[in-house]
């Protein structure tokens, strides 16, 4: 019997490259047919065949209060009646700027746009305009959206210039991007000793969620902060994923480190397209129309998207929201570890706030290289067994998972029961 998922996927591939509008959705890494969804409510999703799932992707993070939260939906419906867009300022944008500044005080000034990619791209341009320097530094395995200069892999050897990681990126663009190993403090010191005064900015995921979950060594982040200050390089925390998720004030509040600039996305739009970048006022004053760094957007600060974000951010300010989210996520990973242990499977897991990582290796990895040691075949088998049981995990061994406030004890128990079965079949 052909499922509606299969039919839709076959037809989609005729008209949409790979059948998807973002590559990881295609299930290439795990194999099989991607699921086409038609409804979500709270922690649950339903696909086009009517099958129900417990969702651990949460649209890659934004759905932190659960799908179709009645207050978010109502707020969006109400504001939509006043028109979907003006291309002119609204009071809602000011409300959002005030709220961002309150929750993430290092963002003294902020500008809204429509995606995380735009936020990081614009933060980098601003830092180049501010410093008058071209070189940027990123870390291996960190993802900062799909702009040209950020799709770069490490060259051979330390301190070499980057090479493009994607077709269509000129080598001359990638050459300005230097790539270092995450959590490698010595490599950082070496690079700054050699090129520190030529570096416009360092961009980093302060907790990495794009090569599965990797936790920073606090001393690594502190050294990074000191070196950037010493050499006048702009430190950008890319909190598109971690913002409002690992802590109400983001990873910078969790680790008590103040970046010069911050980028936001995902949760800040509550499921609609919103991104933001901001930071020190002297840096942000470089932006047009006050400064000479150009940045713009037809739908930037869109009233409907901003309203979905404002309502979501209002809900997550409830007392103990993040304490409860973290506790629920911990319950999940402890249950998964116990289930793997019982089945004798080599497995580990950890969480930060409402983000978690699952690894088919003994220790929780601390770098891209270590992450690559995780047993991909085991993950893929585990993924499909969980999917059969109605548990929807990220379709790749190298993605983080997300818990929402809607995930109940029953959801966690059902997930652990499914995992027992999955681990035992390995
Ligand atoms: C998702 C993500 C981005 C890109 O955001 P988009 O909205 O997909 O463009 C950038 N940085 C990080 C850390 C992300 O997780």
Tab-separated table of C-alpha atoms and ligand atoms in Angstrom:
chain	number	residue	atom	x	y	z
A	1	UNK	CA	0.000	0.000	0.000
A	2	UNK	CA	1.336	3.439	-0.939
A	3	UNK	CA	1.071	5.987	1.834
A	4	UNK	CA	0.153	9.625	1.244
A	5	UNK	CA	3.644	10.474	2.524
A	6	UNK	CA	5.197	8.442	-0.276
A	7	UNK	CA	2.919	9.891	-2.951
A	8	UNK	CA	3.586	13.451	-1.830
A	9	UNK	CA	7.325	12.847	-1.659
A	10	UNK	CA	7.449	11.320	-5.139
A	11	UNK	CA	5.487	14.226	-6.633
A	12	UNK	CA	7.438	16.838	-4.664
A	13	UNK	CA	10.705	15.581	-6.075
A	14	UNK	CA	9.465	16.462	-9.563
A	15	UNK	CA	9.017	20.122	-8.657
A	16	UNK	CA	11.167	20.824	-5.610
A	17	UNK	CA	14.861	19.808	-5.563
A	18	UNK	CA	15.028	16.677	-3.427
A	19	UNK	CA	11.353	17.187	-2.598
A	20	UNK	CA	12.168	19.544	0.276
A	21	UNK	CA	12.707	23.218	1.022
A	22	UNK	CA	15.606	22.582	3.428
A	23	UNK	CA	18.002	19.656	2.911
A	24	UNK	CA	17.937	17.774	6.246
A	25	UNK	CA	14.171	17.276	5.894
A	26	UNK	CA	14.776	14.818	3.051
A	27	UNK	CA	15.898	11.977	5.403
A	28	UNK	CA	19.014	11.425	3.221
A	29	UNK	CA	21.126	10.791	6.319
A	30	UNK	CA	18.812	8.179	7.870
A	31	UNK	CA	17.198	6.831	4.691
A	32	UNK	CA	13.488	6.314	4.054
A	33	UNK	CA	10.617	8.640	3.225
A	34	UNK	CA	10.237	11.998	4.982
A	35	UNK	CA	7.034	12.542	6.896
A	36	UNK	CA	4.592	15.139	5.561
A	37	UNK	CA	2.702	16.705	8.434
A	38	UNK	CA	-0.701	18.294	8.532
A	39	UNK	CA	-1.383	19.087	12.175
A	40	UNK	CA	0.313	19.725	15.494
A	41	UNK	CA	-1.064	20.281	18.982
A	42	UNK	CA	1.068	20.585	22.104
A	43	UNK	CA	3.756	17.879	21.989
A	44	UNK	CA	1.989	15.889	19.261
A	45	UNK	CA	2.043	15.854	15.465
A	46	UNK	CA	-0.139	14.077	12.905
A	47	UNK	CA	1.081	13.178	9.428
A	48	UNK	CA	-0.938	13.095	6.203
A	49	UNK	CA	-1.744	9.421	6.809
A	50	UNK	CA	-3.215	10.275	10.232
A	51	UNK	CA	-0.379	8.690	12.217
A	52	UNK	CA	0.384	10.421	15.545
A	53	UNK	CA	3.888	11.295	16.797
A	54	UNK	CA	5.513	12.813	19.875
A	55	UNK	CA	7.643	15.618	18.431
A	56	UNK	CA	11.255	16.178	19.541
A	57	UNK	CA	12.162	18.571	16.722
A	58	UNK	CA	9.711	21.338	17.544
A	59	UNK	CA	10.421	22.925	14.157
A	60	UNK	CA	14.119	22.874	15.187
A	61	UNK	CA	13.415	24.809	18.358
A	62	UNK	CA	10.803	27.544	17.886
A	63	UNK	CA	7.800	25.614	19.239
A	64	UNK	CA	9.005	25.895	22.837
A	65	UNK	CA	5.475	26.269	24.244
A	66	UNK	CA	4.164	23.423	22.069
A	67	UNK	CA	2.337	23.420	18.723
A	68	UNK	CA	-0.758	25.566	18.168
A	69	UNK	CA	-0.664	27.089	21.640
A	70	UNK	CA	-4.127	28.724	21.933
A	71	UNK	CA	-2.777	32.078	23.179
A	72	UNK	CA	-0.218	32.336	20.363
A	73	UNK	CA	-2.780	31.389	17.723
A	74	UNK	CA	-5.320	33.891	19.082
A	75	UNK	CA	-2.771	36.733	19.154
A	76	UNK	CA	-1.737	36.005	15.554
A	77	UNK	CA	-5.359	35.867	14.383
A	78	UNK	CA	-6.180	39.165	16.074
A	79	UNK	CA	-3.210	41.093	14.706
A	80	UNK	CA	-3.663	39.627	11.196
A	81	UNK	CA	-7.028	41.385	10.943
A	82	UNK	CA	-5.182	44.721	10.920
A	83	UNK	CA	-3.201	43.741	7.780
A	84	UNK	CA	-0.307	41.346	7.350
A	85	UNK	CA	2.400	43.920	6.654
A	86	UNK	CA	3.052	47.634	6.314
A	87	UNK	CA	6.733	47.917	5.376
A	88	UNK	CA	6.755	50.783	7.881
A	89	UNK	CA	7.437	50.917	11.612
A	90	UNK	CA	4.950	49.609	14.208
A	91	UNK	CA	4.808	49.818	17.993
A	92	UNK	CA	5.150	46.035	18.128
A	93	UNK	CA	8.776	46.276	16.969
A	94	UNK	CA	9.559	48.672	19.802
A	95	UNK	CA	7.873	46.281	22.241
A	96	UNK	CA	10.060	43.466	20.904
A	97	UNK	CA	13.238	45.583	21.104
A	98	UNK	CA	12.429	46.508	24.727
A	99	UNK	CA	11.774	42.891	25.631
A	100	UNK	CA	14.985	41.642	23.981
A	101	UNK	CA	16.967	44.334	25.787
A	102	UNK	CA	15.365	43.331	29.104
A	103	UNK	CA	15.970	39.583	28.684
A	104	UNK	CA	19.380	39.860	26.959
A	105	UNK	CA	20.868	43.124	28.321
A	106	UNK	CA	24.065	42.859	26.223
A	107	UNK	CA	21.798	43.699	23.257
A	108	UNK	CA	21.768	47.453	23.886
A	109	UNK	CA	20.392	48.045	20.410
A	110	UNK	CA	18.681	45.521	18.193
A	111	UNK	CA	17.418	45.146	14.650
A	112	UNK	CA	14.807	42.626	13.528
A	113	UNK	CA	14.821	40.638	10.297
A	114	UNK	CA	13.248	37.394	9.088
A	115	UNK	CA	15.702	34.528	9.715
A	116	UNK	CA	18.729	33.359	11.628
A	117	UNK	CA	20.744	33.381	8.405
A	118	UNK	CA	20.044	37.072	7.902
A	119	UNK	CA	20.858	37.810	11.536
A	120	UNK	CA	24.330	36.218	11.404
A	121	UNK	CA	25.117	37.583	7.940
A	122	UNK	CA	24.218	41.112	9.078
A	123	UNK	CA	26.045	40.820	12.400
A	124	UNK	CA	29.200	39.891	10.503
A	125	UNK	CA	28.851	42.759	8.049
A	126	UNK	CA	28.302	45.152	10.949
A	127	UNK	CA	31.379	43.887	12.788
A	128	UNK	CA	33.459	44.300	9.627
A	129	UNK	CA	32.154	47.815	9.168
A	130	UNK	CA	32.885	48.621	12.797
A	131	UNK	CA	36.442	47.249	12.835
A	132	UNK	CA	37.452	47.930	9.243
A	133	UNK	CA	38.826	44.363	9.126
A	134	UNK	CA	37.912	41.460	6.800
A	135	UNK	CA	38.839	38.204	8.546
A	136	UNK	CA	36.256	36.272	10.521
A	137	UNK	CA	36.695	33.225	12.752
A	138	UNK	CA	34.254	30.355	13.211
A	139	UNK	CA	34.466	26.886	14.766
A	140	UNK	CA	34.329	23.529	13.060
A	141	UNK	CA	30.853	21.986	13.191
A	142	UNK	CA	29.079	25.221	14.152
A	143	UNK	CA	26.307	26.314	11.792
A	144	UNK	CA	25.409	29.942	11.364
A	145	UNK	CA	22.960	29.821	8.480
A	146	UNK	CA	23.682	29.502	4.780
A	147	UNK	CA	25.357	32.765	3.763
A	148	UNK	CA	28.470	32.380	1.592
A	149	UNK	CA	31.192	33.287	4.077
A	150	UNK	CA	29.845	30.899	6.714
A	151	UNK	CA	29.652	27.768	4.565
A	152	UNK	CA	33.318	27.085	5.083
A	153	UNK	CA	35.241	24.114	6.357
A	154	UNK	CA	38.640	24.151	7.963
A	155	UNK	CA	41.571	24.134	5.576
A	156	UNK	CA	44.248	21.521	6.090
A	157	UNK	CA	46.258	22.289	9.215
A	158	UNK	CA	45.874	24.908	11.873
A	159	UNK	CA	45.773	28.599	10.979
A	160	UNK	CA	45.169	27.959	7.304
A	161	UNK	CA	42.497	29.810	5.421
A	162	UNK	CA	39.112	28.249	4.845
A	163	UNK	CA	37.832	26.385	1.824
A	164	UNK	CA	34.227	26.458	0.606
A	165	UNK	CA	32.024	23.709	2.043
A	166	UNK	CA	29.342	24.220	-0.601
A	167	UNK	CA	29.232	24.579	-4.363
A	168	UNK	CA	28.654	28.150	-5.486
A	169	UNK	CA	30.831	29.789	-2.849
A	170	UNK	CA	33.852	31.575	-4.348
A	171	UNK	CA	37.158	30.497	-2.821
A	172	UNK	CA	37.971	34.185	-2.490
A	173	UNK	CA	34.988	34.625	-0.165
A	174	UNK	CA	35.787	31.541	1.915
A	175	UNK	CA	39.395	32.670	2.232
A	176	UNK	CA	38.369	35.365	4.715
A	177	UNK	CA	36.909	32.733	7.079
A	178	UNK	CA	39.281	31.031	9.508
A	179	UNK	CA	38.044	27.840	11.146
A	180	UNK	CA	39.185	26.472	14.494
A	181	UNK	CA	38.350	23.393	16.553
A	182	UNK	CA	35.594	23.922	19.156
A	183	UNK	CA	36.734	23.854	22.791
A	184	UNK	CA	40.412	24.041	21.735
A	185	UNK	CA	41.731	26.929	23.837
A	186	UNK	CA	45.332	26.554	22.677
A	187	UNK	CA	44.403	26.826	18.987
A	188	UNK	CA	42.503	29.986	19.817
A	189	UNK	CA	45.509	31.504	21.586
A	190	UNK	CA	47.802	30.560	18.706
A	191	UNK	CA	45.514	32.151	16.142
A	192	UNK	CA	45.155	35.399	18.069
A	193	UNK	CA	48.905	35.572	18.673
A	194	UNK	CA	49.445	35.416	14.936
A	195	UNK	CA	46.486	37.287	13.416
A	196	UNK	CA	44.546	38.836	16.319
A	197	UNK	CA	44.708	42.396	15.060
A	198	UNK	CA	43.316	41.429	11.635
A	199	UNK	CA	40.192	39.702	12.969
A	200	UNK	CA	36.879	41.535	12.578
A	201	UNK	CA	34.845	39.063	14.582
A	202	UNK	CA	34.596	35.599	16.071
A	203	UNK	CA	31.192	33.936	15.702
A	204	UNK	CA	30.323	30.983	17.910
A	205	UNK	CA	27.403	28.854	19.052
A	206	UNK	CA	27.914	29.209	22.824
A	207	UNK	CA	26.295	25.778	23.176
A	208	UNK	CA	26.513	23.935	19.861
A	209	UNK	CA	23.266	22.494	18.539
A	210	UNK	CA	24.221	21.910	14.925
A	211	UNK	CA	26.635	18.978	15.220
A	212	UNK	CA	24.326	17.252	17.685
A	213	UNK	CA	24.736	18.910	21.121
A	214	UNK	CA	28.179	20.025	22.275
A	215	UNK	CA	28.716	21.753	25.594
A	216	UNK	CA	31.415	24.452	25.846
A	217	UNK	CA	34.257	24.359	28.329
A	218	UNK	CA	33.598	27.533	30.310
A	219	UNK	CA	37.310	28.327	30.350
A	220	UNK	CA	37.318	28.160	26.524
A	221	UNK	CA	34.541	30.754	26.297
A	222	UNK	CA	36.265	32.949	28.894
A	223	UNK	CA	39.552	32.873	26.972
A	224	UNK	CA	37.675	33.744	23.797
A	225	UNK	CA	36.106	36.740	25.549
A	226	UNK	CA	39.492	37.948	26.844
A	227	UNK	CA	41.254	37.568	23.490
A	228	UNK	CA	38.535	39.401	21.564
A	229	UNK	CA	38.652	42.280	24.052
A	230	UNK	CA	42.438	42.441	23.923
A	231	UNK	CA	42.587	42.510	20.118
A	232	UNK	CA	39.492	44.605	19.410
A	233	UNK	CA	37.678	41.768	17.621
A	234	UNK	CA	33.884	41.654	17.935
A	235	UNK	CA	32.639	38.574	19.792
A	236	UNK	CA	29.337	37.356	18.315
A	237	UNK	CA	27.314	34.782	20.215
A	238	UNK	CA	25.058	33.065	17.704
A	239	UNK	CA	22.133	32.317	20.002
A	240	UNK	CA	19.673	31.584	17.189
A	241	UNK	CA	19.164	28.150	18.741
A	242	UNK	CA	20.177	28.689	22.380
A	243	UNK	CA	18.397	32.034	22.845
A	244	UNK	CA	15.445	31.728	25.269
A	245	UNK	CA	15.945	27.945	25.245
A	246	UNK	CA	18.909	27.021	27.446
A	247	UNK	CA	17.991	29.889	29.814
A	248	UNK	CA	15.621	32.870	29.600
A	249	UNK	CA	18.703	35.062	28.984
A	250	UNK	CA	20.371	32.601	26.590
A	251	UNK	CA	23.729	30.868	26.961
A	252	UNK	CA	25.371	34.210	27.843
A	253	UNK	CA	23.280	34.295	31.035
A	254	UNK	CA	23.917	30.614	31.730
A	255	UNK	CA	27.720	31.020	31.521
A	256	UNK	CA	27.831	34.676	32.580
A	257	UNK	CA	29.826	35.867	29.555
A	258	UNK	CA	28.911	39.083	27.773
A	259	UNK	CA	29.385	39.053	23.978
A	260	UNK	CA	29.642	42.255	21.924
A	261	UNK	CA	26.882	41.108	19.576
A	262	UNK	CA	24.177	38.439	19.690
A	263	UNK	CA	22.066	36.858	16.971
A	264	UNK	CA	18.608	35.432	17.634
A	265	UNK	CA	16.068	33.415	15.645
A	266	UNK	CA	13.920	30.312	16.153
A	267	UNK	CA	12.140	30.855	19.545
A	268	UNK	CA	11.965	34.618	18.986
A	269	UNK	CA	9.420	34.064	16.195
A	270	UNK	CA	7.415	31.360	17.951
A	271	UNK	CA	7.161	29.481	14.622
A	272	UNK	CA	6.925	32.464	12.258
A	273	UNK	CA	9.973	33.955	10.471
A	274	UNK	CA	11.792	36.348	12.830
A	275	UNK	CA	15.492	36.911	13.376
A	276	UNK	CA	17.304	39.590	15.328
A	277	UNK	CA	20.814	40.868	15.796
A	278	UNK	CA	22.069	43.403	18.247
A	279	UNK	CA	24.671	44.310	20.781
A	280	UNK	CA	26.826	47.204	21.868
A	281	UNK	CA	25.348	50.540	20.910
A	282	UNK	CA	28.623	51.853	19.445
A	283	UNK	CA	28.732	48.861	17.085
A	284	UNK	CA	25.033	48.976	16.146
A	285	UNK	CA	25.344	52.686	15.355
A	286	UNK	CA	27.371	51.637	12.279
A	287	UNK	CA	24.115	50.522	10.622
A	288	UNK	CA	22.265	52.565	8.001
A	289	UNK	CA	20.572	55.011	8.210
A	290	UNK	CA	22.822	56.330	11.024
A	291	UNK	CA	26.006	54.591	9.874
A	292	UNK	CA	27.478	53.329	6.618
A	293	UNK	CA	26.810	49.552	6.901
A	294	UNK	CA	23.787	48.721	4.736
A	295	UNK	CA	21.156	46.234	5.911
A	296	UNK	CA	17.434	46.102	5.120
A	297	UNK	CA	14.335	43.897	4.710
A	298	UNK	CA	10.882	44.314	3.143
A	299	UNK	CA	9.223	42.162	5.809
A	300	UNK	CA	11.636	42.908	8.686
A	301	UNK	CA	9.687	43.427	11.906
A	302	UNK	CA	6.561	41.992	10.290
A	303	UNK	CA	3.643	42.578	12.684
A	304	UNK	CA	2.201	39.060	12.537
A	305	UNK	CA	5.570	37.318	12.991
A	306	UNK	CA	6.596	39.706	15.772
A	307	UNK	CA	3.284	39.092	17.553
A	308	UNK	CA	3.818	35.311	17.506
A	309	UNK	CA	7.253	35.948	19.018
A	310	UNK	CA	6.014	38.423	21.641
A	311	UNK	CA	3.309	36.027	22.829
A	312	UNK	CA	5.760	33.100	22.940
A	313	UNK	CA	8.269	35.199	24.908
A	314	UNK	CA	5.492	36.270	27.283
A	315	UNK	CA	4.615	32.626	27.969
A	316	UNK	CA	8.212	31.554	28.648
A	317	UNK	CA	8.613	34.266	31.280
A	318	UNK	CA	6.211	32.346	33.554
A	319	UNK	CA	7.825	31.486	36.921
A	320	UNK	CA	10.040	28.389	36.732
A	321	UNK	CA	9.387	27.899	33.003
A	322	UNK	CA	13.028	27.041	32.221
A	323	UNK	CA	13.555	25.093	35.454
A	324	UNK	CA	10.644	22.846	34.534
A	325	UNK	CA	11.728	22.574	30.892
A	326	UNK	CA	15.237	21.545	31.942
A	327	UNK	CA	13.890	19.046	34.499
A	328	UNK	CA	11.649	17.413	31.892
A	329	UNK	CA	14.540	17.211	29.415
A	330	UNK	CA	16.788	15.674	32.084
A	331	UNK	CA	14.092	13.096	32.866
A	332	UNK	CA	14.064	12.140	29.190
A	333	UNK	CA	17.806	11.688	28.800
A	334	UNK	CA	18.227	9.855	32.120
A	335	UNK	CA	15.490	7.428	31.022
A	336	UNK	CA	17.142	6.923	27.633
A	337	UNK	CA	20.543	6.279	29.221
A	338	UNK	CA	19.044	3.716	31.615
A	339	UNK	CA	17.242	1.979	28.729
A	340	UNK	CA	20.459	1.778	26.677
A	341	UNK	CA	22.385	0.513	29.659
A	342	UNK	CA	19.805	-2.224	30.273
A	343	UNK	CA	20.117	-3.320	26.639
A	344	UNK	CA	23.938	-3.184	26.776
A	345	UNK	CA	24.153	-0.556	24.018
A	346	UNK	CA	27.056	1.922	23.960
A	347	UNK	CA	25.225	5.216	24.299
A	348	UNK	CA	25.385	8.541	26.093
A	349	UNK	CA	23.192	11.633	26.302
A	350	UNK	CA	23.161	15.079	27.869
A	351	UNK	CA	21.017	18.185	27.940
A	352	UNK	CA	21.290	21.921	28.478
A	353	UNK	CA	17.947	23.525	29.329
A	354	UNK	CA	15.433	22.302	26.762
A	355	UNK	CA	18.048	21.015	24.266
A	356	UNK	CA	19.440	17.483	24.259
A	357	UNK	CA	22.043	15.355	22.470
A	358	UNK	CA	22.052	11.580	21.923
A	359	UNK	CA	25.342	9.848	21.107
A	360	UNK	CA	26.111	6.295	20.141
A	361	UNK	CA	29.536	6.441	21.729
A	362	UNK	CA	30.822	6.121	25.276
A	363	UNK	CA	31.510	9.754	26.172
A	364	UNK	CA	29.675	12.946	25.319
A	365	UNK	CA	31.736	14.517	22.497
A	366	UNK	CA	33.396	17.925	22.971
A	367	UNK	CA	34.382	18.652	19.343
A	368	UNK	CA	33.416	17.926	15.748
A	369	UNK	CA	36.124	15.278	15.491
A	370	UNK	CA	34.828	13.451	18.580
A	371	UNK	CA	31.246	13.775	17.372
A	372	UNK	CA	32.170	11.933	14.185
A	373	UNK	CA	33.059	8.879	16.315
A	374	UNK	CA	29.361	8.360	17.142
A	375	UNK	CA	28.000	5.168	15.545
A	376	UNK	CA	25.841	6.427	12.700
A	377	UNK	CA	24.425	2.980	11.784
A	378	UNK	CA	23.183	2.551	15.352
A	379	UNK	CA	21.599	5.994	15.301
A	380	UNK	CA	19.855	5.320	11.995
A	381	UNK	CA	18.448	2.016	13.235
A	382	UNK	CA	17.361	3.680	16.498
A	383	UNK	CA	15.777	6.585	14.589
A	384	UNK	CA	13.618	4.319	12.404
A	385	UNK	CA	12.569	2.105	15.295
A	386	UNK	CA	11.511	5.222	17.248
A	387	UNK	CA	9.691	6.613	14.202
A	388	UNK	CA	7.744	3.333	13.858
A	389	UNK	CA	6.729	3.742	17.511
A	390	UNK	CA	5.537	7.308	16.849
A	391	UNK	CA	8.538	9.184	18.246
A	392	UNK	CA	9.785	11.902	15.876
A	393	UNK	CA	13.499	12.675	16.356
A	394	UNK	CA	15.756	14.788	14.135
A	395	UNK	CA	16.502	12.757	10.974
A	396	UNK	CA	20.286	12.813	11.413
A	397	UNK	CA	22.808	11.599	13.976
A	398	UNK	CA	24.209	15.122	14.032
A	399	UNK	CA	21.215	17.178	15.129
A	400	UNK	CA	20.220	18.234	18.639
A	401	UNK	CA	16.741	17.451	19.975
A	402	UNK	CA	14.204	19.766	21.605
A	403	UNK	CA	11.664	19.379	24.396
A	404	UNK	CA	8.762	21.824	24.766
A	405	UNK	CA	6.722	22.889	27.779
A	406	UNK	CA	3.926	20.719	26.374
A	407	UNK	CA	5.873	17.462	26.851
A	408	UNK	CA	4.114	15.661	29.708
A	409	UNK	CA	5.363	12.899	31.993
A	410	UNK	CA	3.280	10.535	29.892
A	411	UNK	CA	5.067	11.679	26.712
A	412	UNK	CA	8.438	11.062	28.340
A	413	UNK	CA	7.363	7.631	29.620
A	414	UNK	CA	6.058	6.614	26.168
A	415	UNK	CA	9.333	7.793	24.603
A	416	UNK	CA	11.462	5.785	27.033
A	417	UNK	CA	9.301	2.680	26.499
A	418	UNK	CA	9.795	3.032	22.721
A	419	UNK	CA	13.536	3.521	23.250
A	420	UNK	CA	13.778	0.291	25.286
A	421	UNK	CA	12.380	-1.578	22.306
A	422	UNK	CA	14.682	0.280	19.922
A	423	UNK	CA	17.838	-0.335	21.975
A	424	UNK	CA	16.995	-4.004	22.431
A	425	UNK	CA	16.652	-4.464	18.662
A	426	UNK	CA	20.165	-3.115	18.037
B	1	LIG	C1	19.086	27.598	12.752
B	1	LIG	C2	20.332	28.348	12.965
B	1	LIG	C3	20.731	29.390	12.118
B	1	LIG	C4	20.006	29.721	10.846
B	1	LIG	O1	18.706	30.193	11.083
B	1	LIG	P1	17.635	30.150	9.874
B	1	LIG	O2	16.428	30.814	10.475
B	1	LIG	O3	17.444	28.716	9.527
B	1	LIG	O4	18.199	30.937	8.755
B	1	LIG	C5	21.859	30.111	12.454
B	1	LIG	N1	22.566	29.831	13.556
B	1	LIG	C6	22.212	28.830	14.394
B	1	LIG	C7	23.022	28.577	15.618
B	1	LIG	C8	21.097	28.050	14.117
B	1	LIG	O5	20.785	27.041	14.927
